[in-house]
PDB file of C-alpha atoms in Angstrom:
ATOM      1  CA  UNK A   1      21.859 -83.335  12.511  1.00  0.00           C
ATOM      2  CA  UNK A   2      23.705 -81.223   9.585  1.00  0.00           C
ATOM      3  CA  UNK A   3      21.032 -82.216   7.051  1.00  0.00           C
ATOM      4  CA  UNK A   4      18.177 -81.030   9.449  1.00  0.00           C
ATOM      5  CA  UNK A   5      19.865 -77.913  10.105  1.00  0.00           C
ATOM      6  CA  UNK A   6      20.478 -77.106   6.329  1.00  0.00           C
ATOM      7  CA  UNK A   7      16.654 -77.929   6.286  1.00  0.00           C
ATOM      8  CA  UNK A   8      15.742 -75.504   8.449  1.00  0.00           C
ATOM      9  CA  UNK A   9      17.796 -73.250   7.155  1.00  0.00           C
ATOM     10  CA  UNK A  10      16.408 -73.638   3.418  1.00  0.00           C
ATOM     11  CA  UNK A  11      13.100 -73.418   4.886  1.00  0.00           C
ATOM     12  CA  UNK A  12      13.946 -70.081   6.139  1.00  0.00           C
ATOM     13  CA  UNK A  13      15.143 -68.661   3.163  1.00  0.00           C
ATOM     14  CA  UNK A  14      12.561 -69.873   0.701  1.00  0.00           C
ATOM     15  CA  UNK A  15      10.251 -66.808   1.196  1.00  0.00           C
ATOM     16  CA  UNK A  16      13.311 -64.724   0.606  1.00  0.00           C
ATOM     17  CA  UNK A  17      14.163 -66.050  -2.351  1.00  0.00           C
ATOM     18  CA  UNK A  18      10.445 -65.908  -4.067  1.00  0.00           C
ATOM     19  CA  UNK A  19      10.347 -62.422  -2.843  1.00  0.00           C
ATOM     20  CA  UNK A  20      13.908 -61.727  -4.905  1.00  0.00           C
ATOM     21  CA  UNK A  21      12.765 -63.718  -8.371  1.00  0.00           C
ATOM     22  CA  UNK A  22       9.761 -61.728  -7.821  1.00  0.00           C
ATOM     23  CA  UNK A  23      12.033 -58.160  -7.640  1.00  0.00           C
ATOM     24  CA  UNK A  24      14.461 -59.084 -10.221  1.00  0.00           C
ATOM     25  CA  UNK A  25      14.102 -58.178 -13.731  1.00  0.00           C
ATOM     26  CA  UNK A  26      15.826 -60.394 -15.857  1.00  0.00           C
ATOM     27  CA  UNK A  27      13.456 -63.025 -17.082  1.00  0.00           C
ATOM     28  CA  UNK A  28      16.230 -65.999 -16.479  1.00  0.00           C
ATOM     29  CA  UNK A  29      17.117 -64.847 -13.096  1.00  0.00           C
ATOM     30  CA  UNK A  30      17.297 -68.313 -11.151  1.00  0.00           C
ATOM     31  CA  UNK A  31      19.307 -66.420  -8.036  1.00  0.00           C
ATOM     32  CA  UNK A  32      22.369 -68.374  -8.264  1.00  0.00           C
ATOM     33  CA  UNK A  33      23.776 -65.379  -6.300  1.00  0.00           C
ATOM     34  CA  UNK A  34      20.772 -64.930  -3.753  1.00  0.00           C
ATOM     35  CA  UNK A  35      23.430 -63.296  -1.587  1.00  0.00           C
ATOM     36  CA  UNK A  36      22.597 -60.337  -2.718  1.00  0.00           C
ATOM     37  CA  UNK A  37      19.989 -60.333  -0.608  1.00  0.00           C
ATOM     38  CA  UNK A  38      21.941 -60.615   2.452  1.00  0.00           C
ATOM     39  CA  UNK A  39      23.726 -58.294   4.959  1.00  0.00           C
ATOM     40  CA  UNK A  40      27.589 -57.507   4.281  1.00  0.00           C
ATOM     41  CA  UNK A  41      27.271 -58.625  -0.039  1.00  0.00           C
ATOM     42  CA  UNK A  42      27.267 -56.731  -3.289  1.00  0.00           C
ATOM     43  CA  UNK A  43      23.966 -54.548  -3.962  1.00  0.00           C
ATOM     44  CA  UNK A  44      21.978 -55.282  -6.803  1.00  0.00           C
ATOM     45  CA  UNK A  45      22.147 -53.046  -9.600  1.00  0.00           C
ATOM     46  CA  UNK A  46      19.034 -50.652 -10.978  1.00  0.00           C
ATOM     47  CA  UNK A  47      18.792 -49.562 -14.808  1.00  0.00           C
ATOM     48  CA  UNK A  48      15.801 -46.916 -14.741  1.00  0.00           C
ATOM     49  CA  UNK A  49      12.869 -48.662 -12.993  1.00  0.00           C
ATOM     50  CA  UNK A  50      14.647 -52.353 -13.050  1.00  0.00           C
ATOM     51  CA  UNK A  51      16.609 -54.103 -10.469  1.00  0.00           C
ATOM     52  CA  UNK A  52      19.019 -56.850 -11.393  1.00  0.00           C
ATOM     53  CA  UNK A  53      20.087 -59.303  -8.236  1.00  0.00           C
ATOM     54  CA  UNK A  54      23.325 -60.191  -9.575  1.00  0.00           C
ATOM     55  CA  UNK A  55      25.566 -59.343 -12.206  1.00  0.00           C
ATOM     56  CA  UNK A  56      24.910 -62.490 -14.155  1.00  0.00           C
ATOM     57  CA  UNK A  57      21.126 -61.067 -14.329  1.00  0.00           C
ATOM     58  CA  UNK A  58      22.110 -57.399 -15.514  1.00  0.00           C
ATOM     59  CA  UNK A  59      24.331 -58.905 -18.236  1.00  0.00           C
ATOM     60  CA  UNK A  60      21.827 -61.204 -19.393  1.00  0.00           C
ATOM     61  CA  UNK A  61      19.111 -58.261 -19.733  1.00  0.00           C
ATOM     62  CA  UNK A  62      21.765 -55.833 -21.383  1.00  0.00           C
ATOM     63  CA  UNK A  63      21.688 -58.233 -23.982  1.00  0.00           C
ATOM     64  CA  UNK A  64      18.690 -57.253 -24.684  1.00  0.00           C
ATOM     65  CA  UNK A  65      18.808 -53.849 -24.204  1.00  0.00           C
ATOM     66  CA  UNK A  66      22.092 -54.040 -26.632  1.00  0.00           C
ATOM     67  CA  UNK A  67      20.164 -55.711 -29.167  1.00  0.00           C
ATOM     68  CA  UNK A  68      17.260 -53.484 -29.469  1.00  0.00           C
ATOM     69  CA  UNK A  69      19.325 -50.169 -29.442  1.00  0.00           C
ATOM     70  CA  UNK A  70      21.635 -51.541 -32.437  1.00  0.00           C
ATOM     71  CA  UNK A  71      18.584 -51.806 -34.232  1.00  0.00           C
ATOM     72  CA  UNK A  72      17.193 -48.368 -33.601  1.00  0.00           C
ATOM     73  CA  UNK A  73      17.580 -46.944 -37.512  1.00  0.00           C
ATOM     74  CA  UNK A  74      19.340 -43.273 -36.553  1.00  0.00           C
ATOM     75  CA  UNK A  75      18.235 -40.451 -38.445  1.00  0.00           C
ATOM     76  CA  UNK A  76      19.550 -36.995 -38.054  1.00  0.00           C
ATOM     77  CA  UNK A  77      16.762 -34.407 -38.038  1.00  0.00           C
ATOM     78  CA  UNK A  78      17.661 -31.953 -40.982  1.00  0.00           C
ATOM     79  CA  UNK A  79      18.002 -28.083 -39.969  1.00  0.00           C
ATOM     80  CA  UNK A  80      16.959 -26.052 -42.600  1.00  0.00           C
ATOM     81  CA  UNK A  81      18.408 -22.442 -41.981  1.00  0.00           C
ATOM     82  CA  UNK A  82      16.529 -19.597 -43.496  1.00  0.00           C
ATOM     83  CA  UNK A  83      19.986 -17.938 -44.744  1.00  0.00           C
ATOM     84  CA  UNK A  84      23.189 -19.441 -45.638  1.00  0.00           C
ATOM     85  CA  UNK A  85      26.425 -18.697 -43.695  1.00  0.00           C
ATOM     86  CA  UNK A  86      27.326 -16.754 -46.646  1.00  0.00           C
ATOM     87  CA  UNK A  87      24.059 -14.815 -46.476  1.00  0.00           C
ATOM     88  CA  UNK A  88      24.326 -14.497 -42.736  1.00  0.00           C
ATOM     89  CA  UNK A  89      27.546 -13.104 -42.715  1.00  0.00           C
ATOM     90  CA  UNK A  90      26.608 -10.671 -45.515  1.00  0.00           C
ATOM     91  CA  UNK A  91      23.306  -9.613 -43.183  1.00  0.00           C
ATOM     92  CA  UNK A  92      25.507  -8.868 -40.258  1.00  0.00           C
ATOM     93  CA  UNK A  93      27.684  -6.980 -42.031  1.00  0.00           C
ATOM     94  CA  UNK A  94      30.961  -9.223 -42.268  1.00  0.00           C
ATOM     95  CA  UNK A  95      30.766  -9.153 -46.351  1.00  0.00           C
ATOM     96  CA  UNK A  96      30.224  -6.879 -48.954  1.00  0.00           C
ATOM     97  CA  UNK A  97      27.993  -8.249 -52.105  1.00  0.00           C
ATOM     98  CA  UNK A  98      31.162  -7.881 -54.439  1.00  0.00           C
ATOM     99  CA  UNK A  99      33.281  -9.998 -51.721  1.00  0.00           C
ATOM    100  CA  UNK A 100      30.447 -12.584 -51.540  1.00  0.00           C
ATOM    101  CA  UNK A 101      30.034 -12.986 -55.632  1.00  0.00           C
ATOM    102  CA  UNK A 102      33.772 -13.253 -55.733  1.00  0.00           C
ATOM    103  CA  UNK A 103      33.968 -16.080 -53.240  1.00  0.00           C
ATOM    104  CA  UNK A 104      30.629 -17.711 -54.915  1.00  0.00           C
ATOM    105  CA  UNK A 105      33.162 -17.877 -58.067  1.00  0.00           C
ATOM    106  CA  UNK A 106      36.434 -18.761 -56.396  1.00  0.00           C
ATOM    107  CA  UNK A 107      34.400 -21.795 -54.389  1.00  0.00           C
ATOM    108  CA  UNK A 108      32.911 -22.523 -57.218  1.00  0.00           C
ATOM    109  CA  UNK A 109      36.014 -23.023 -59.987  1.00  0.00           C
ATOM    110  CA  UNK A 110      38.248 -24.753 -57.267  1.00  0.00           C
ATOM    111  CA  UNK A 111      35.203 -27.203 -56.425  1.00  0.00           C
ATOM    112  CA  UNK A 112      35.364 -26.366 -52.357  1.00  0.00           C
ATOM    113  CA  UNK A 113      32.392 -25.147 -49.937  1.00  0.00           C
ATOM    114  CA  UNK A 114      31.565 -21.647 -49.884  1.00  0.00           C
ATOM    115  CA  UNK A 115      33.328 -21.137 -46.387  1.00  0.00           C
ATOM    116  CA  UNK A 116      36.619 -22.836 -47.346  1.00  0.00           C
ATOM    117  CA  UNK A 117      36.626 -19.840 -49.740  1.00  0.00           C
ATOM    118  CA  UNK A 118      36.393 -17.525 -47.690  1.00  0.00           C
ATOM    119  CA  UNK A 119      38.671 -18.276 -45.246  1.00  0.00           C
ATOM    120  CA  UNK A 120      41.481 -19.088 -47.883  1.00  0.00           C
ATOM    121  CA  UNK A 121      40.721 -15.770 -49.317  1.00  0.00           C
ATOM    122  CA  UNK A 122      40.549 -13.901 -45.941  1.00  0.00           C
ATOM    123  CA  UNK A 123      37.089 -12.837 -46.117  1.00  0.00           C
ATOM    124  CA  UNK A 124      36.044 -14.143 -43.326  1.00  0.00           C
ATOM    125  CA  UNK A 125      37.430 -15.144 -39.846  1.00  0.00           C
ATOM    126  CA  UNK A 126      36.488 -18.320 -37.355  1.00  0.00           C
ATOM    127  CA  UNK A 127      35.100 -16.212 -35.385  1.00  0.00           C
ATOM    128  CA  UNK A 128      32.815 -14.897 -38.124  1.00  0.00           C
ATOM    129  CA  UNK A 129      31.973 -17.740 -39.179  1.00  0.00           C
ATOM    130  CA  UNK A 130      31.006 -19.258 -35.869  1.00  0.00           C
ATOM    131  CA  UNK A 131      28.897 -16.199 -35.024  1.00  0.00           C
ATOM    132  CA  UNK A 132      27.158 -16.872 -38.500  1.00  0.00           C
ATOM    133  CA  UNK A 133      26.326 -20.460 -37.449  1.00  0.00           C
ATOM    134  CA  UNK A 134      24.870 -19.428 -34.419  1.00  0.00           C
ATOM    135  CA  UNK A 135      22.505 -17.139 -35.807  1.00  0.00           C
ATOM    136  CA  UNK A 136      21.618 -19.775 -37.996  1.00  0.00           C
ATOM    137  CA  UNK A 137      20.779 -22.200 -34.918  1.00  0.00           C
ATOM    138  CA  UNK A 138      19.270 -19.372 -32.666  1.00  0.00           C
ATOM    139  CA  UNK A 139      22.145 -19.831 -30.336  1.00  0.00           C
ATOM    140  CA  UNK A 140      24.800 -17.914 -28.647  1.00  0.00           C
ATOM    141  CA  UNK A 141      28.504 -17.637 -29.743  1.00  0.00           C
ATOM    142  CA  UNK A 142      31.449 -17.894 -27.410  1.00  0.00           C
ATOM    143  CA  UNK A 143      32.166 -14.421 -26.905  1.00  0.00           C
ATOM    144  CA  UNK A 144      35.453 -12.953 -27.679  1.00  0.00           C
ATOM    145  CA  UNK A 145      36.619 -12.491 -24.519  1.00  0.00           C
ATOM    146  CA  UNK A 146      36.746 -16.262 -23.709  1.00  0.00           C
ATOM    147  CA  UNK A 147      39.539 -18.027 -22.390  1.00  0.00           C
ATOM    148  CA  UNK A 148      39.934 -21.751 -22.166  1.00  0.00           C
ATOM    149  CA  UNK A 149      40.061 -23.380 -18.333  1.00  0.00           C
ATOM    150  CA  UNK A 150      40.882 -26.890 -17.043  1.00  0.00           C
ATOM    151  CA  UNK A 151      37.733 -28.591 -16.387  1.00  0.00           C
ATOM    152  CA  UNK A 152      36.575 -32.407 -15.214  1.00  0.00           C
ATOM    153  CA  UNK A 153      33.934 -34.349 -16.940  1.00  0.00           C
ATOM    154  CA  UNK A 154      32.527 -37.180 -16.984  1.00  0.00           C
ATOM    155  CA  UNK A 155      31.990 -37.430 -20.852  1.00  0.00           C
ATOM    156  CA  UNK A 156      33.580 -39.915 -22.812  1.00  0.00           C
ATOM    157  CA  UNK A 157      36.526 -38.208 -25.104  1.00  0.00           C
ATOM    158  CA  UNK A 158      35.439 -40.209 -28.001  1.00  0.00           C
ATOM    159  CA  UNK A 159      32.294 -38.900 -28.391  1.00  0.00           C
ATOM    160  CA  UNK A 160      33.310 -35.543 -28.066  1.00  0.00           C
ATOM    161  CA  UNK A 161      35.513 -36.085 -30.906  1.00  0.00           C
ATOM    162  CA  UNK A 162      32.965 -37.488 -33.163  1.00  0.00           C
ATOM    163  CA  UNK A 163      30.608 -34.470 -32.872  1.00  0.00           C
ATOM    164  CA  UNK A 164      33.300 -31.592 -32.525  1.00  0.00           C
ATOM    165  CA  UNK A 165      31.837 -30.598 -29.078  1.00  0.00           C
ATOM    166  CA  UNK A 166      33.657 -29.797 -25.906  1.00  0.00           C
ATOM    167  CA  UNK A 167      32.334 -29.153 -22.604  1.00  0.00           C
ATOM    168  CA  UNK A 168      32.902 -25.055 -21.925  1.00  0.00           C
ATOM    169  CA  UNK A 169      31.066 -24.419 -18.457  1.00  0.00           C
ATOM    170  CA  UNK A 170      29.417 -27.233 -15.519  1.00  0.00           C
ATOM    171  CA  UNK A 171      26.991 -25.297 -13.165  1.00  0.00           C
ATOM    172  CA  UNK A 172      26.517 -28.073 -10.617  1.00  0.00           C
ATOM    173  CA  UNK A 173      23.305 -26.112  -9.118  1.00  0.00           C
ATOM    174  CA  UNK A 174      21.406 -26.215 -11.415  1.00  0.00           C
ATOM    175  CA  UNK A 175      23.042 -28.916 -13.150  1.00  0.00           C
ATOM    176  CA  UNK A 176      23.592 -27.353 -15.955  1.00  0.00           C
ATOM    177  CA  UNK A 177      26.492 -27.991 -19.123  1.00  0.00           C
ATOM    178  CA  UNK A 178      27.650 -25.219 -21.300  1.00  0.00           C
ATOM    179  CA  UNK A 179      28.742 -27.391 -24.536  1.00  0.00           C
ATOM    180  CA  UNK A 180      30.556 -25.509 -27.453  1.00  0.00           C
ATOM    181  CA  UNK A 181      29.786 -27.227 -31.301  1.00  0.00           C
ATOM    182  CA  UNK A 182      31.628 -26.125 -33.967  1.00  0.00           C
ATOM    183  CA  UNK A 183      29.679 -27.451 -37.208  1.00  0.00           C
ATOM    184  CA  UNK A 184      26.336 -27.714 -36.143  1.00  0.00           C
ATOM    185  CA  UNK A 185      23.964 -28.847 -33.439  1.00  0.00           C
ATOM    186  CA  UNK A 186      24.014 -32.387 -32.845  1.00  0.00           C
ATOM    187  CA  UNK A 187      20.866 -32.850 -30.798  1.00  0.00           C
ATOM    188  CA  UNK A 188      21.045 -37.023 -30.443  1.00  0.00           C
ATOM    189  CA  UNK A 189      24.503 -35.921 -28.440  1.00  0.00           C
ATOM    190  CA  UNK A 190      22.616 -33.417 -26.432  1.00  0.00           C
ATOM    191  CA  UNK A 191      19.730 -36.006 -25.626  1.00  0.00           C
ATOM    192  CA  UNK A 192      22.200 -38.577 -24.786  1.00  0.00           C
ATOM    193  CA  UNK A 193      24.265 -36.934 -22.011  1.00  0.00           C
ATOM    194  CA  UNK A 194      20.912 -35.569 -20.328  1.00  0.00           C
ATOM    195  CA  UNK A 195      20.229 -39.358 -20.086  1.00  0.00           C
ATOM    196  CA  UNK A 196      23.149 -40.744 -19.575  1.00  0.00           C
ATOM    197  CA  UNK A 197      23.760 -37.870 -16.849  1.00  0.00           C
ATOM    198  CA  UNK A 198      21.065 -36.392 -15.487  1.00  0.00           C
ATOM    199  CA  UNK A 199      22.797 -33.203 -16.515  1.00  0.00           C
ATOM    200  CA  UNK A 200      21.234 -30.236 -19.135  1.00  0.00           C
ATOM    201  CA  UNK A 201      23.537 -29.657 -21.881  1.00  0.00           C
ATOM    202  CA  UNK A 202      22.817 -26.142 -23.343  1.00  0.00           C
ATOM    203  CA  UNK A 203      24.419 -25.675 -27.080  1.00  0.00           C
ATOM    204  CA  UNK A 204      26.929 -22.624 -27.896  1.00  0.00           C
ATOM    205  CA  UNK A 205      29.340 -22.309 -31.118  1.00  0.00           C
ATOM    206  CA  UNK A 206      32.790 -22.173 -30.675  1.00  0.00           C
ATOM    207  CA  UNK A 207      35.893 -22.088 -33.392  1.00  0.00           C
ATOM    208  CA  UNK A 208      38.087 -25.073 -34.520  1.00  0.00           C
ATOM    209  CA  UNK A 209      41.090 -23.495 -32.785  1.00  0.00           C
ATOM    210  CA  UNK A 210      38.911 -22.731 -29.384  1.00  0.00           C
ATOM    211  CA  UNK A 211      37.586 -26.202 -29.516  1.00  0.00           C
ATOM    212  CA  UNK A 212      40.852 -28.017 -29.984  1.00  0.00           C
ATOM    213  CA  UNK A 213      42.206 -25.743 -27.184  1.00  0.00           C
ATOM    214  CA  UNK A 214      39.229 -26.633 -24.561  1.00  0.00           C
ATOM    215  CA  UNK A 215      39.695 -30.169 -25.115  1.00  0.00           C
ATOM    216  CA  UNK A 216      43.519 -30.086 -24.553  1.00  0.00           C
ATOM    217  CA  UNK A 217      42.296 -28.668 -20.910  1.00  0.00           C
ATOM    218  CA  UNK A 218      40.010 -30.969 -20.391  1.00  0.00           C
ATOM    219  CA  UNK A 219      40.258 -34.100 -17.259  1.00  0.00           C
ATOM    220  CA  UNK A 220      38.365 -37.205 -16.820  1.00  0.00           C
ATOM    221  CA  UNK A 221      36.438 -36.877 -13.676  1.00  0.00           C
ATOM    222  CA  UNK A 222      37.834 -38.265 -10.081  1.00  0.00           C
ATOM    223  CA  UNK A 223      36.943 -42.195 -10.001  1.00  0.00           C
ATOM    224  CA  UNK A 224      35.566 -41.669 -14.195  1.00  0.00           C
ATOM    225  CA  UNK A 225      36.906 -44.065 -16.363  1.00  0.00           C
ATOM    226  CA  UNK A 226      36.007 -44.772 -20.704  1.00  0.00           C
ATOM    227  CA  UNK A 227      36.112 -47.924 -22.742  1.00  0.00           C
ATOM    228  CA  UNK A 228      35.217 -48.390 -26.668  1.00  0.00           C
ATOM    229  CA  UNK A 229      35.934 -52.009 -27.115  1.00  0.00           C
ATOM    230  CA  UNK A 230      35.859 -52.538 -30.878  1.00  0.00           C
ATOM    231  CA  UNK A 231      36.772 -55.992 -31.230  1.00  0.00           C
ATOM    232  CA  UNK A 232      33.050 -56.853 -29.788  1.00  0.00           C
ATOM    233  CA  UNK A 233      30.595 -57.535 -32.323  1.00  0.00           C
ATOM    234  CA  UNK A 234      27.811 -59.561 -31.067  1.00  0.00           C
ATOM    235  CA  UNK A 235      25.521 -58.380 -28.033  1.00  0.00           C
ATOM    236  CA  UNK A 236      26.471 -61.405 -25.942  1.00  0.00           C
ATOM    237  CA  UNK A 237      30.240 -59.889 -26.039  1.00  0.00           C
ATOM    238  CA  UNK A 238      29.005 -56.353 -25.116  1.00  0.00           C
ATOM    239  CA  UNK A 239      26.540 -58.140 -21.954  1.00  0.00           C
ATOM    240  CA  UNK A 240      29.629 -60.391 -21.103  1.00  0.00           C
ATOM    241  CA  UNK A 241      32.101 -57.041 -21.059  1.00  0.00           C
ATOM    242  CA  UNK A 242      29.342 -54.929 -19.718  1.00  0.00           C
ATOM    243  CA  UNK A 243      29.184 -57.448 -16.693  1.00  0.00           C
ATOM    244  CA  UNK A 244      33.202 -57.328 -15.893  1.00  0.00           C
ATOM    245  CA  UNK A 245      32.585 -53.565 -15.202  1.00  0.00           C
ATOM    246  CA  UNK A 246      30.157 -53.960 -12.860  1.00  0.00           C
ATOM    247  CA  UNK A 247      32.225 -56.000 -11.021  1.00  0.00           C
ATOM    248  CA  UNK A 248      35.038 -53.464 -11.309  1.00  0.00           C
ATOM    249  CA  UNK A 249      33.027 -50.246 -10.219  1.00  0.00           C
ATOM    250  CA  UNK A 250      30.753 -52.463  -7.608  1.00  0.00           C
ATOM    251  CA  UNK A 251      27.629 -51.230  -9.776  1.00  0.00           C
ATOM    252  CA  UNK A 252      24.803 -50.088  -8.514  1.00  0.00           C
ATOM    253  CA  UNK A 253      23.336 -48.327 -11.563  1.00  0.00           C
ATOM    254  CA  UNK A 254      23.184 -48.509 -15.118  1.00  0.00           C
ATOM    255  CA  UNK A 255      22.222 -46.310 -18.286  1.00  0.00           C
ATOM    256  CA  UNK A 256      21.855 -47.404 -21.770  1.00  0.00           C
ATOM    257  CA  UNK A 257      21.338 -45.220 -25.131  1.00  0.00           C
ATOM    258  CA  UNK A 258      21.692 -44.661 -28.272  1.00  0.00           C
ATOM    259  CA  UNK A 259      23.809 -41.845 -29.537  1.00  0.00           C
ATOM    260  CA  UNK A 260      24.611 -41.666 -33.443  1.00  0.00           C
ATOM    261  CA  UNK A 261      26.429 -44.615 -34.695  1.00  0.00           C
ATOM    262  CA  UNK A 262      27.074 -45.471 -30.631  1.00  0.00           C
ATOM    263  CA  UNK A 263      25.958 -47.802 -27.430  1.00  0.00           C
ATOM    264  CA  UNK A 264      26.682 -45.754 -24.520  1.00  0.00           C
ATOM    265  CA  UNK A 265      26.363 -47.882 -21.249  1.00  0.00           C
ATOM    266  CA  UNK A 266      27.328 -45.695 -18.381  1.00  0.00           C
ATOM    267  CA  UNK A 267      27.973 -48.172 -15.022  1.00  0.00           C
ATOM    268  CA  UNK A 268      28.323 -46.649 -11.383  1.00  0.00           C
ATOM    269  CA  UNK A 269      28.868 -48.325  -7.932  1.00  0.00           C
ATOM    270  CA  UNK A 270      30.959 -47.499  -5.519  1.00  0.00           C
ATOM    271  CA  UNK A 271      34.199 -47.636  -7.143  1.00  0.00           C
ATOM    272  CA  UNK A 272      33.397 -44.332  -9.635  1.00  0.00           C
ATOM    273  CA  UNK A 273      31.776 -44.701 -13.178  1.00  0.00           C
ATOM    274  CA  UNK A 274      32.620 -46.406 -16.418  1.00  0.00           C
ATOM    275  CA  UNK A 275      31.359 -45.319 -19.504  1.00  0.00           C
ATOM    276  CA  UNK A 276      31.403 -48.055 -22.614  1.00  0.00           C
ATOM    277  CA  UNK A 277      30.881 -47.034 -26.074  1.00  0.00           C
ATOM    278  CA  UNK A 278      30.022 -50.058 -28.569  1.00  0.00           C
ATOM    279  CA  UNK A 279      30.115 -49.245 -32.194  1.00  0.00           C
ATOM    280  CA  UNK A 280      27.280 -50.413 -34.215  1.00  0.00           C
ATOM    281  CA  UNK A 281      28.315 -48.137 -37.608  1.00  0.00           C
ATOM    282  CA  UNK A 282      26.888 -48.392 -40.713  1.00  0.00           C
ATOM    283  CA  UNK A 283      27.045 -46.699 -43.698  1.00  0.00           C
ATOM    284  CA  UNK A 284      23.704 -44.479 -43.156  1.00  0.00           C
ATOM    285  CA  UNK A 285      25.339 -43.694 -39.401  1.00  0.00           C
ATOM    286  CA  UNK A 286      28.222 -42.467 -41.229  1.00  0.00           C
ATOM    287  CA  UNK A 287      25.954 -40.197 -43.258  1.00  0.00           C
ATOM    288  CA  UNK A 288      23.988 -38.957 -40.557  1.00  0.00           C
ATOM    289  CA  UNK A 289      27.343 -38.226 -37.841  1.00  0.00           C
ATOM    290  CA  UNK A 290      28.975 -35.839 -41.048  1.00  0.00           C
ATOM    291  CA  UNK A 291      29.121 -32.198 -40.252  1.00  0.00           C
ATOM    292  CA  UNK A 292      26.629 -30.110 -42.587  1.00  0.00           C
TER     293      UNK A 292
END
């Protein structure tokens, strides 16, 4: 009587379970966990236009997507200003032609860059400089009347760090993200978080000082949580760790990309989000992540 039941029962389900191999997009999905697609279990989980129905299935295709993102070769798209900082400072008044020949000398017998030289000197101010840099990029500068406020984000710290930027302003309609550089433009960052979050980033220049003083205000998100796991090397430790956090956040969702010497994997369910940063440096990365 049991085996007839279980039968019928398997019977039942078969349709149901062609229907989820069909859905699923890992290629080794064998639906060991074809709960998924029952009332009262855990959701599958969607990366862009792909559904996974199981954690085991959205590790085993992150390998992939880990794999060919650590061999994306990153190059950082050279800006070529029309005028120096130097030049742009003397153009907007800042410098006199005998202050700017006497810093040209001073940088160049003490071997430092033309700005260090001009701020040990006092010929220029942050805030000069920063201005100058903008013009360079075509965008604004954080105007003088600034003052740093707490904010939330959902942006992982150690990124933030690498490229010098902080978030300044959120405008959550339109989503919008004021985000204050310091050396230059780092447009694989900018690309990255509108992926990552669905949110525009819009590039300002702020000073050392105003960017050290932002981030010191700044708070991780309600339910946001970051991860860079260095000790994992291969792909199949990234998928493996990758699939313990969707378990932990009940995922629903996940994002992959690329962003300088980076993996970002953002994962959200309904436990909050989890960001992971993999490092897969190399020595050109290096080069390309230094400030100009």
């Amino acid at each position: 009587m049991g085996d007839a039941h279980l039968q019928r029962w398997m019977r039942l389900l078969r349709p149901r379970l062609k229907r989820l191999r069909a859905a699923c997009g890992s290629e080794t999905c064998h639906n060991r966990l074809f709960a998924s697609d029952l009332p009262r279990t855990r959701p599958g989980i969607c990366v862009r236009d792909a559904w996974y129905c199981s954690v085991d299935c959205f590790a085993a295709a992150a390998k992939t997507r880990i794999e060919k993102l650590a061999a994306v070769r990153v190059v950082q798209k050279e800006h070529r200003p029309r005028l120096s900082v130097e030049l742009t400072l003397l153009s907007k008044g800042y410098l006199t032609e005998d202050q700017l020949r006497f810093a040209a000398t001073e940088a160049k017998r003490r071997r430092e860059e033309p700005e260090a030289a001009l701020l040990r000197l006092g010929l220029a101010t942050e805030k000069q400089l920063s201005a100058a840099r903008a013009a360079q990029w075509g965008c604004p500068a954080l105007g003088e009347d600034h003052l740093a406020l707490p904010l939330e984000a959902d942006l992982p710290a150690l990124l933030l760090r690498e490229y010098s930027a902080v978030p300044i302003h959120y405008s959550a309609e339109p989503k919008r993200l004021l985000l204050g550089f310091v050396h230059r433009v780092h447009h694989d960052l900018l690309r990255s978080i509108e992926h990552v979050t669905g949110c525009r980033p819009e590039p300002c220049f702020i000073t050392r000082d105003e960017f050290e003083a932002q981030m010191e205000l700044l708070r991780d998100a309600p339910g946001y949580m970051q991860e860079s796991p260095r000790h994992l090397r291969s792909a199949e430790q990234m998928a493996r760790a990758l699939g313990g956090h969707a378990l932990d956040v009940g995922a629903q969702e996940a994002s992959f990309t690329r962003c300088g010497s980076y993996i970002w994997v953002r994962v959200a369910g309904r436990h909050g989000i989890s960001d992971v940063l993999f490092s897969v440096r190399n020595a050109r990365d290096r080069e390309a992540a230094r400030p100009a």
